[in-house]
Amino acid sequence: MSTWKNGALLRARDGHEARVSFGELFFDLVYVFAVTQISHHLLAHLSLWGALQALVLWFAVWLGWQYTAWVTNWFDPETLQIRLMLFAIMVAGLVMSAALPQAFEGLGLVFALCYVAIQVGRTVFVLISLGRKHPLAPNFRRILGWVCISAVFWIAGAMAEGHARLALWALAVACEYFSPMTGFRLPGLGRSATSDWTIEGGHLAERCQLFMIVALGESILVTGATLSHHEHWDAPTLIAFFVAFLGSLAMWWVYFDTSSKDGSHAIAHSDDPGRMGGYFHYVHVIMVAGVIVSAVANELVIAHPDGHIDTTSVAVLIAGPLIYLIGNALYKRAVYGRVPLSHLAGLAALVVLTPLAYLTDLLMVGGLTTMILVAVAVWEACSRRR
C-alpha cells in the first residue's frame, strides 16, 4: 500500500508523452470480441426494440472500457498491481461479452454482475490502495458512489424482464455517463473539478484512437467473414465486398488522416485537459456506434446485394454513416473550434438520399453512402492540406 501513497504507481509526469503499454493493448482484445458481439446482436434484432437494446449494451461496454482507460492514465500499467487489475477486468469483461447476445434473455444477471464487478471492483481497488489522504481519493470516492447507484439499477434490471429491464438498464447507463458532467456531485461528498483531473492528454487521446482501430477492425472482419460464408461469389457480391471495404477505408481516412494527431495535440495543450478528455470520451462513443451500425449494414449488403429495400434496411444503411459523421463533426468542433463544411455537406447528402433509397436495392444504397463518405474524406483531406 505504501507504494501508492508515495506515488510509485502513478505515471511519471516528466514532460514526455506517456505511451500506451502492451498490457493496455492486450486488455483491448476483449473489446474486439465485445464490439463483434454487439454488431451480431443488432443484426439478429433489426428493429427499434433491438436497436435500443444494442444501444444500452454498447454504452455498458464503452463505460467499462472508458473508466479503466482513465485509471491507466493516472496510474502506471507497467506496475504489477495495475497489470493484475487489468487482467482481472479482462476475465470479467470476457464473460460479460460472452453473455451479451442473451443479456436481455436468460443471461441478464450474468451480464449485470460482471459489469458491476468491473466498475465497482476497480474503483474499490484503487480507493483501498490510495488511502484516505491521497489527492485523488475524493474523486474516486465520488465515482464509487455513482457506480454503486448504477449497480442498483443494473441488478434490478437483471431481475426484471422486457421493457422494465431496458428502462432500468438505461437509467444505470445514464448514472455513469452523465455523472462526470456534474463532477460526480453527491450529497456530503461535494463535486470534482475537471481542473483536478490531471490527465496525460496524449495518452488518453491515443487510447481513444486505438479503440477506433478496434471498431474499424471489427468492420473489416465482418466484411471478410460475410464474403467467406457466401456460397456464390458472383459479380454483385464482389462489388458489394469492395464497396464495404472502401466505406471502412473512408471512415478511417475521415478520422485518422485529417484530425487524430491534431486531437492529441489539442488535449495535451488544453488549459483544462480533464474537461477536454471527458469531451473526447463523449464524442468517441458516438463515432464507434456509427462504425458498429455500418458493419451491420456491410453484412446486409454483401449477403443480399440485390435485396429489397425496406424501412429497416434504409435505417441501417443510412444511420451508420450519419452517426459516424455526426460524431466526427462534434469531435472536430472540439479540436478546431468549428464543424467542417465537408461534414455538413455529407450529412445533408445522407438526408437527401434517405427517401430516394426506396427506389433501388441494397447494393446501390450501400454504394451511394460509401461515395458520400469518400467525398467527405477527400474534401476534408484537401482542406486540411491547404
Short mmCIF file of C-alpha atoms in Angstrom, two decimals:
data_model
loop_
_atom_site.label_atom_id
_atom_site.label_comp_id
_atom_site.label_asym_id
_atom_site.label_seq_id
_atom_site.Cartn_x
_atom_site.Cartn_y
_atom_site.Cartn_z
CA MET A 1 0.00 0.00 0.00
CA SER A 2 2.82 2.38 0.70
CA THR A 3 3.86 2.36 -2.93
CA TRP A 4 0.62 4.11 -3.77
CA LYS A 5 0.99 6.70 -1.06
CA ASN A 6 4.49 7.67 -2.16
CA GLY A 7 3.39 7.85 -5.79
CA ALA A 8 5.34 4.83 -7.09
CA LEU A 9 2.32 3.55 -9.03
CA LEU A 10 1.45 6.91 -10.55
CA ARG A 11 2.53 7.66 -14.09
CA ALA A 12 5.67 9.74 -14.33
CA ARG A 13 4.91 13.35 -15.33
CA ASP A 14 8.29 14.31 -16.77
CA GLY A 15 7.15 16.33 -19.77
CA HIS A 16 7.31 13.37 -22.15
CA GLU A 17 4.07 11.99 -23.59
CA ALA A 18 3.07 8.70 -21.97
CA ARG A 19 2.66 5.83 -24.40
CA VAL A 20 0.08 3.08 -24.38
CA SER A 21 1.55 -0.08 -22.85
CA PHE A 22 1.43 -3.60 -24.25
CA GLY A 23 -0.72 -4.54 -21.26
CA GLU A 24 -3.33 -1.99 -22.33
CA LEU A 25 -3.25 -3.28 -25.91
CA PHE A 26 -3.73 -6.82 -24.61
CA PHE A 27 -6.62 -5.56 -22.47
CA ASP A 28 -8.32 -4.10 -25.57
CA LEU A 29 -8.55 -7.54 -27.20
CA VAL A 30 -11.56 -8.29 -25.01
CA TYR A 31 -13.31 -5.32 -26.55
CA VAL A 32 -12.73 -6.59 -30.09
CA PHE A 33 -14.93 -9.51 -29.06
CA ALA A 34 -17.43 -7.24 -27.32
CA VAL A 35 -17.89 -4.97 -30.35
CA THR A 36 -18.36 -8.04 -32.57
CA GLN A 37 -20.99 -9.39 -30.19
CA ILE A 38 -22.93 -6.12 -30.26
CA SER A 39 -22.94 -5.90 -34.05
CA HIS A 40 -24.15 -9.52 -34.28
CA HIS A 41 -26.85 -8.80 -31.71
CA LEU A 42 -28.06 -5.83 -33.72
CA LEU A 43 -28.03 -7.83 -36.96
CA ALA A 44 -30.14 -10.54 -35.31
CA HIS A 45 -32.62 -7.99 -33.91
CA LEU A 46 -33.15 -5.43 -36.67
CA SER A 47 -35.98 -3.48 -35.10
CA LEU A 48 -36.43 -0.41 -32.93
CA TRP A 49 -36.52 -2.65 -29.86
CA GLY A 50 -33.34 -4.43 -30.95
CA ALA A 51 -31.62 -1.11 -31.68
CA LEU A 52 -32.43 0.20 -28.19
CA GLN A 53 -31.10 -3.00 -26.65
CA ALA A 54 -27.89 -2.76 -28.67
CA LEU A 55 -27.51 0.91 -27.68
CA VAL A 56 -27.70 0.13 -23.96
CA LEU A 57 -25.29 -2.80 -24.32
CA TRP A 58 -22.86 -0.65 -26.30
CA PHE A 59 -22.86 2.06 -23.63
CA ALA A 60 -22.14 -0.57 -20.98
CA VAL A 61 -19.17 -1.88 -22.97
CA TRP A 62 -17.88 1.65 -23.58
CA LEU A 63 -18.25 2.78 -19.98
CA GLY A 64 -16.37 -0.24 -18.68
CA TRP A 65 -13.54 0.47 -21.09
CA GLN A 66 -13.62 4.25 -20.57
CA TYR A 67 -13.37 4.22 -16.78
CA THR A 68 -10.49 1.75 -16.99
CA ALA A 69 -8.71 3.94 -19.53
CA TRP A 70 -8.84 6.87 -17.11
CA VAL A 71 -7.40 4.73 -14.32
CA THR A 72 -4.48 3.63 -16.51
CA ASN A 73 -3.97 7.26 -17.49
CA TRP A 74 -3.34 8.21 -13.88
CA PHE A 75 -1.57 5.00 -12.80
CA ASP A 76 1.25 3.12 -14.48
CA PRO A 77 0.02 -0.09 -16.15
CA GLU A 78 3.58 -1.41 -16.18
CA THR A 79 3.46 -1.89 -12.40
CA LEU A 80 2.41 -5.31 -11.14
CA GLN A 81 -0.64 -4.11 -9.19
CA ILE A 82 -2.21 -2.25 -12.12
CA ARG A 83 -1.35 -5.03 -14.54
CA LEU A 84 -3.10 -7.60 -12.33
CA MET A 85 -6.10 -5.28 -12.04
CA LEU A 86 -6.30 -5.09 -15.85
CA PHE A 87 -6.14 -8.86 -16.18
CA ALA A 88 -8.90 -9.30 -13.58
CA ILE A 89 -11.10 -6.87 -15.51
CA MET A 90 -10.33 -8.80 -18.70
CA VAL A 91 -11.71 -12.01 -17.19
CA ALA A 92 -14.94 -10.33 -16.10
CA GLY A 93 -15.14 -8.45 -19.41
CA LEU A 94 -14.75 -11.63 -21.43
CA VAL A 95 -17.59 -13.33 -19.54
CA MET A 96 -19.71 -10.18 -19.87
CA SER A 97 -19.07 -10.09 -23.62
CA ALA A 98 -19.94 -13.78 -23.98
CA ALA A 99 -23.26 -13.06 -22.25
CA LEU A 100 -24.08 -10.08 -24.50
CA PRO A 101 -26.28 -11.91 -27.06
CA GLN A 102 -28.54 -13.18 -24.25
CA ALA A 103 -28.27 -10.17 -21.96
CA PHE A 104 -31.98 -9.44 -22.49
CA GLU A 105 -32.87 -13.09 -22.14
CA GLY A 106 -31.54 -15.79 -19.83
CA LEU A 107 -28.08 -14.36 -19.10
CA GLY A 108 -29.13 -10.90 -17.94
CA LEU A 109 -27.95 -11.46 -14.38
CA VAL A 110 -24.58 -12.82 -15.53
CA PHE A 111 -24.08 -9.76 -17.72
CA ALA A 112 -25.10 -7.33 -14.96
CA LEU A 113 -23.00 -8.98 -12.25
CA CYS A 114 -19.89 -8.97 -14.45
CA TYR A 115 -20.39 -5.32 -15.35
CA VAL A 116 -20.94 -4.30 -11.72
CA ALA A 117 -17.89 -6.31 -10.67
CA ILE A 118 -15.78 -4.38 -13.21
CA GLN A 119 -17.00 -0.91 -12.26
CA VAL A 120 -17.29 -1.29 -8.50
CA GLY A 121 -14.35 -3.67 -8.08
CA ARG A 122 -11.91 -1.46 -9.97
CA THR A 123 -12.92 1.65 -8.02
CA VAL A 124 -12.74 -0.09 -4.64
CA PHE A 125 -9.31 -1.49 -5.51
CA VAL A 126 -8.00 1.98 -6.35
CA LEU A 127 -9.54 3.57 -3.26
CA ILE A 128 -8.19 0.99 -0.84
CA SER A 129 -4.75 1.24 -2.37
CA LEU A 130 -4.68 5.04 -2.48
CA GLY A 131 -5.52 5.63 1.16
CA ARG A 132 -7.76 8.35 2.57
CA LYS A 133 -5.37 11.30 2.23
CA HIS A 134 -4.28 10.94 -1.39
CA PRO A 135 -5.35 13.92 -3.58
CA LEU A 136 -7.17 11.59 -5.99
CA ALA A 137 -9.10 9.79 -3.23
CA PRO A 138 -12.07 12.25 -3.03
CA ASN A 139 -12.66 11.92 -6.77
CA PHE A 140 -12.67 8.12 -6.59
CA ARG A 141 -15.00 8.17 -3.59
CA ARG A 142 -17.50 10.12 -5.65
CA ILE A 143 -17.03 7.73 -8.57
CA LEU A 144 -17.65 4.80 -6.22
CA GLY A 145 -20.87 6.43 -5.07
CA TRP A 146 -22.17 6.74 -8.62
CA VAL A 147 -21.16 3.26 -9.78
CA CYS A 148 -22.88 1.84 -6.68
CA ILE A 149 -26.06 3.77 -7.54
CA SER A 150 -25.78 2.47 -11.08
CA ALA A 151 -25.21 -1.07 -9.77
CA VAL A 152 -28.62 -1.00 -8.09
CA PHE A 153 -30.28 -0.36 -11.46
CA TRP A 154 -28.15 -2.99 -13.23
CA ILE A 155 -29.07 -5.70 -10.73
CA ALA A 156 -32.72 -4.62 -10.53
CA GLY A 157 -32.90 -4.67 -14.33
CA ALA A 158 -31.45 -8.17 -14.45
CA MET A 159 -34.24 -9.29 -12.11
CA ALA A 160 -36.88 -7.69 -14.34
CA GLU A 161 -37.88 -8.60 -17.89
CA GLY A 162 -38.73 -6.97 -21.20
CA HIS A 163 -39.32 -3.24 -21.23
CA ALA A 164 -38.66 -2.94 -17.50
CA ARG A 165 -35.15 -4.38 -17.91
CA LEU A 166 -34.38 -1.99 -20.74
CA ALA A 167 -35.66 1.01 -18.76
CA LEU A 168 -33.71 0.13 -15.61
CA TRP A 169 -30.52 -0.52 -17.55
CA ALA A 170 -30.95 2.75 -19.42
CA LEU A 171 -31.11 4.51 -16.03
CA ALA A 172 -27.95 2.68 -14.97
CA VAL A 173 -26.16 3.88 -18.11
CA ALA A 174 -27.36 7.45 -17.53
CA CYS A 175 -25.93 7.42 -13.99
CA GLU A 176 -22.43 6.65 -15.23
CA TYR A 177 -22.49 8.55 -18.50
CA PHE A 178 -23.82 11.87 -17.21
CA SER A 179 -22.39 11.96 -13.66
CA PRO A 180 -18.95 13.17 -14.87
CA MET A 181 -20.71 16.21 -16.35
CA THR A 182 -21.62 17.25 -12.79
CA GLY A 183 -18.20 16.38 -11.37
CA PHE A 184 -19.69 13.22 -9.80
CA ARG A 185 -21.56 15.50 -7.39
CA LEU A 186 -23.02 13.68 -4.37
CA PRO A 187 -24.51 14.99 -1.11
CA GLY A 188 -21.86 15.09 1.59
CA LEU A 189 -19.04 14.34 -0.87
CA GLY A 190 -19.15 17.51 -2.96
CA ARG A 191 -18.06 17.51 -6.59
CA SER A 192 -14.86 17.11 -8.55
CA ALA A 193 -13.47 19.86 -10.77
CA THR A 194 -12.13 18.97 -14.20
CA SER A 195 -9.06 21.02 -13.36
CA ASP A 196 -8.29 18.39 -10.71
CA TRP A 197 -8.23 15.64 -13.34
CA THR A 198 -4.52 15.94 -14.11
CA ILE A 199 -4.58 13.53 -17.02
CA GLU A 200 -1.88 12.75 -19.57
CA GLY A 201 -3.56 14.17 -22.65
CA GLY A 202 -1.59 12.41 -25.35
CA HIS A 203 -2.11 9.00 -23.73
CA LEU A 204 -5.87 9.47 -23.39
CA ALA A 205 -6.19 10.61 -27.00
CA GLU A 206 -4.19 7.59 -28.15
CA ARG A 207 -6.43 5.26 -26.14
CA CYS A 208 -9.50 6.68 -27.91
CA GLN A 209 -7.77 6.36 -31.28
CA LEU A 210 -6.87 2.73 -30.61
CA PHE A 211 -10.48 1.93 -29.77
CA MET A 212 -11.43 3.41 -33.13
CA ILE A 213 -8.99 0.94 -34.69
CA VAL A 214 -10.68 -1.86 -32.72
CA ALA A 215 -14.09 -0.84 -34.12
CA LEU A 216 -12.85 -0.42 -37.69
CA GLY A 217 -11.03 -3.74 -37.40
CA GLU A 218 -14.30 -5.41 -36.43
CA SER A 219 -15.90 -3.85 -39.52
CA ILE A 220 -13.15 -5.34 -41.70
CA LEU A 221 -13.60 -8.74 -40.03
CA VAL A 222 -17.34 -8.67 -40.70
CA THR A 223 -16.73 -7.75 -44.34
CA GLY A 224 -14.28 -10.60 -44.88
CA ALA A 225 -16.30 -13.16 -42.90
CA THR A 226 -19.53 -12.38 -44.77
CA LEU A 227 -17.82 -12.86 -48.13
CA SER A 228 -16.21 -16.07 -46.89
CA HIS A 229 -19.60 -17.51 -45.90
CA HIS A 230 -21.24 -16.53 -49.18
CA GLU A 231 -21.87 -19.58 -51.37
CA HIS A 232 -21.71 -17.81 -54.74
CA TRP A 233 -19.07 -15.19 -55.40
CA ASP A 234 -20.87 -13.53 -58.29
CA ALA A 235 -20.25 -10.00 -59.57
CA PRO A 236 -22.80 -8.21 -57.31
CA THR A 237 -21.37 -9.95 -54.23
CA LEU A 238 -17.79 -8.98 -55.09
CA ILE A 239 -18.82 -5.41 -55.87
CA ALA A 240 -20.63 -5.25 -52.52
CA PHE A 241 -17.47 -6.54 -50.82
CA PHE A 242 -15.29 -3.82 -52.35
CA VAL A 243 -17.90 -1.15 -51.60
CA ALA A 244 -17.94 -2.24 -47.93
CA PHE A 245 -14.15 -2.19 -47.72
CA LEU A 246 -13.99 1.23 -49.38
CA GLY A 247 -16.53 2.53 -46.87
CA SER A 248 -14.38 1.34 -43.94
CA LEU A 249 -11.34 2.91 -45.57
CA ALA A 250 -13.18 6.21 -45.96
CA MET A 251 -14.15 6.12 -42.28
CA TRP A 252 -10.51 5.60 -41.35
CA TRP A 253 -9.49 8.49 -43.61
CA VAL A 254 -12.06 10.92 -42.23
CA TYR A 255 -10.76 10.40 -38.70
CA PHE A 256 -7.12 9.37 -38.81
CA ASP A 257 -5.77 11.20 -41.84
CA THR A 258 -7.14 14.61 -41.00
CA SER A 259 -7.52 15.02 -37.27
CA SER A 260 -6.17 12.29 -34.98
CA LYS A 261 -2.77 13.96 -34.46
CA ASP A 262 -4.41 17.36 -34.02
CA GLY A 263 -6.70 15.78 -31.43
CA SER A 264 -3.73 14.53 -29.43
CA HIS A 265 -2.18 17.99 -29.57
CA ALA A 266 -5.43 19.70 -28.56
CA ILE A 267 -5.95 17.65 -25.42
CA ALA A 268 -2.27 17.74 -24.43
CA HIS A 269 -2.10 21.55 -24.70
CA SER A 270 -5.55 22.40 -23.37
CA ASP A 271 -5.89 24.77 -20.40
CA ASP A 272 -8.25 22.17 -18.90
CA PRO A 273 -7.13 18.70 -20.11
CA GLY A 274 -9.62 16.96 -17.83
CA ARG A 275 -12.58 18.69 -19.47
CA MET A 276 -11.19 18.08 -22.95
CA GLY A 277 -10.53 14.43 -22.11
CA GLY A 278 -14.09 13.99 -20.91
CA TYR A 279 -15.37 15.55 -24.13
CA PHE A 280 -13.28 13.13 -26.16
CA HIS A 281 -14.95 10.19 -24.45
CA TYR A 282 -18.41 11.63 -25.01
CA VAL A 283 -17.89 12.02 -28.76
CA HIS A 284 -15.93 8.83 -29.41
CA VAL A 285 -18.79 6.71 -28.12
CA ILE A 286 -20.90 8.23 -30.93
CA MET A 287 -18.29 7.61 -33.62
CA VAL A 288 -17.73 3.99 -32.64
CA ALA A 289 -21.50 3.43 -32.58
CA GLY A 290 -21.57 4.64 -36.19
CA VAL A 291 -18.86 2.13 -37.13
CA ILE A 292 -20.80 -0.71 -35.46
CA VAL A 293 -24.01 0.14 -37.33
CA SER A 294 -22.05 0.46 -40.59
CA ALA A 295 -20.58 -3.02 -40.03
CA VAL A 296 -24.12 -4.39 -39.77
CA ALA A 297 -25.03 -2.55 -42.99
CA ASN A 298 -22.00 -4.03 -44.76
CA GLU A 299 -23.06 -7.52 -43.76
CA LEU A 300 -26.57 -6.92 -45.12
CA VAL A 301 -25.29 -5.58 -48.44
CA ILE A 302 -22.74 -8.36 -49.04
CA ALA A 303 -25.20 -11.10 -48.06
CA HIS A 304 -28.04 -9.71 -50.23
CA PRO A 305 -26.67 -7.14 -52.72
CA ASP A 306 -29.84 -7.16 -54.84
CA GLY A 307 -32.09 -7.37 -51.80
CA HIS A 308 -35.33 -5.42 -51.49
CA ILE A 309 -35.15 -2.10 -49.68
CA ASP A 310 -37.44 -1.65 -46.70
CA THR A 311 -37.55 0.87 -43.87
CA THR A 312 -35.34 -1.25 -41.62
CA SER A 313 -32.57 -1.67 -44.19
CA VAL A 314 -32.71 2.03 -45.14
CA ALA A 315 -32.39 2.95 -41.47
CA VAL A 316 -29.33 0.73 -41.02
CA LEU A 317 -27.57 1.77 -44.25
CA ILE A 318 -28.10 5.49 -43.67
CA ALA A 319 -27.76 5.57 -39.88
CA GLY A 320 -24.22 4.15 -39.75
CA PRO A 321 -22.52 6.86 -41.86
CA LEU A 322 -24.88 9.52 -40.42
CA ILE A 323 -23.96 8.72 -36.80
CA TYR A 324 -20.29 8.48 -37.71
CA LEU A 325 -20.23 11.89 -39.39
CA ILE A 326 -22.14 13.49 -36.51
CA GLY A 327 -19.57 12.13 -34.07
CA ASN A 328 -16.70 13.35 -36.23
CA ALA A 329 -18.30 16.77 -36.58
CA LEU A 330 -18.56 17.12 -32.79
CA TYR A 331 -15.00 15.84 -32.38
CA LYS A 332 -13.59 18.37 -34.83
CA ARG A 333 -15.68 21.09 -33.23
CA ALA A 334 -13.73 20.37 -30.03
CA VAL A 335 -10.35 20.16 -31.79
CA TYR A 336 -10.63 23.04 -34.28
CA GLY A 337 -13.40 25.14 -32.79
CA ARG A 338 -15.70 24.66 -35.79
CA VAL A 339 -17.58 21.97 -37.72
CA PRO A 340 -16.01 21.23 -41.13
CA LEU A 341 -18.18 22.17 -44.10
CA SER A 342 -17.39 18.78 -45.65
CA HIS A 343 -19.13 17.02 -42.78
CA LEU A 344 -22.22 19.23 -43.00
CA ALA A 345 -22.40 18.56 -46.75
CA GLY A 346 -22.06 14.82 -46.15
CA LEU A 347 -24.83 14.84 -43.56
CA ALA A 348 -27.09 16.79 -45.93
CA ALA A 349 -26.39 14.31 -48.74
CA LEU A 350 -27.31 11.38 -46.49
CA VAL A 351 -30.58 13.07 -45.55
CA VAL A 352 -31.41 13.66 -49.24
CA LEU A 353 -30.54 10.04 -50.05
CA THR A 354 -32.94 8.61 -47.45
CA PRO A 355 -36.25 8.93 -49.40
CA LEU A 356 -34.51 8.07 -52.70
CA ALA A 357 -33.15 4.83 -51.26
CA TYR A 358 -36.58 3.17 -51.59
CA LEU A 359 -36.24 3.34 -55.39
CA THR A 360 -33.31 0.93 -55.67
CA ASP A 361 -31.61 -2.07 -53.99
CA LEU A 362 -29.22 -2.62 -51.08
CA LEU A 363 -26.05 -2.54 -53.19
CA MET A 364 -26.90 0.78 -54.80
CA VAL A 365 -27.69 2.42 -51.45
CA GLY A 366 -24.53 0.98 -49.93
CA GLY A 367 -22.54 2.28 -52.87
CA LEU A 368 -24.04 5.76 -52.59
CA THR A 369 -23.37 6.04 -48.85
CA THR A 370 -19.78 4.94 -49.48
CA MET A 371 -19.42 7.57 -52.21
CA ILE A 372 -20.61 10.22 -49.75
CA LEU A 373 -18.05 9.10 -47.16
CA VAL A 374 -15.28 9.08 -49.77
CA ALA A 375 -16.26 12.56 -50.92
CA VAL A 376 -16.16 13.84 -47.32
CA ALA A 377 -12.77 12.22 -46.76
CA VAL A 378 -11.26 13.70 -49.94
CA TRP A 379 -12.77 17.13 -49.31
CA GLU A 380 -11.55 17.19 -45.71
CA ALA A 381 -8.05 15.93 -46.61
CA CYS A 382 -7.63 18.59 -49.31
CA SER A 383 -8.96 21.29 -46.99
CA ARG A 384 -6.53 20.39 -44.18
CA ARG A 385 -3.55 20.22 -46.51
CA ARG A 386 -4.31 23.71 -47.80
#
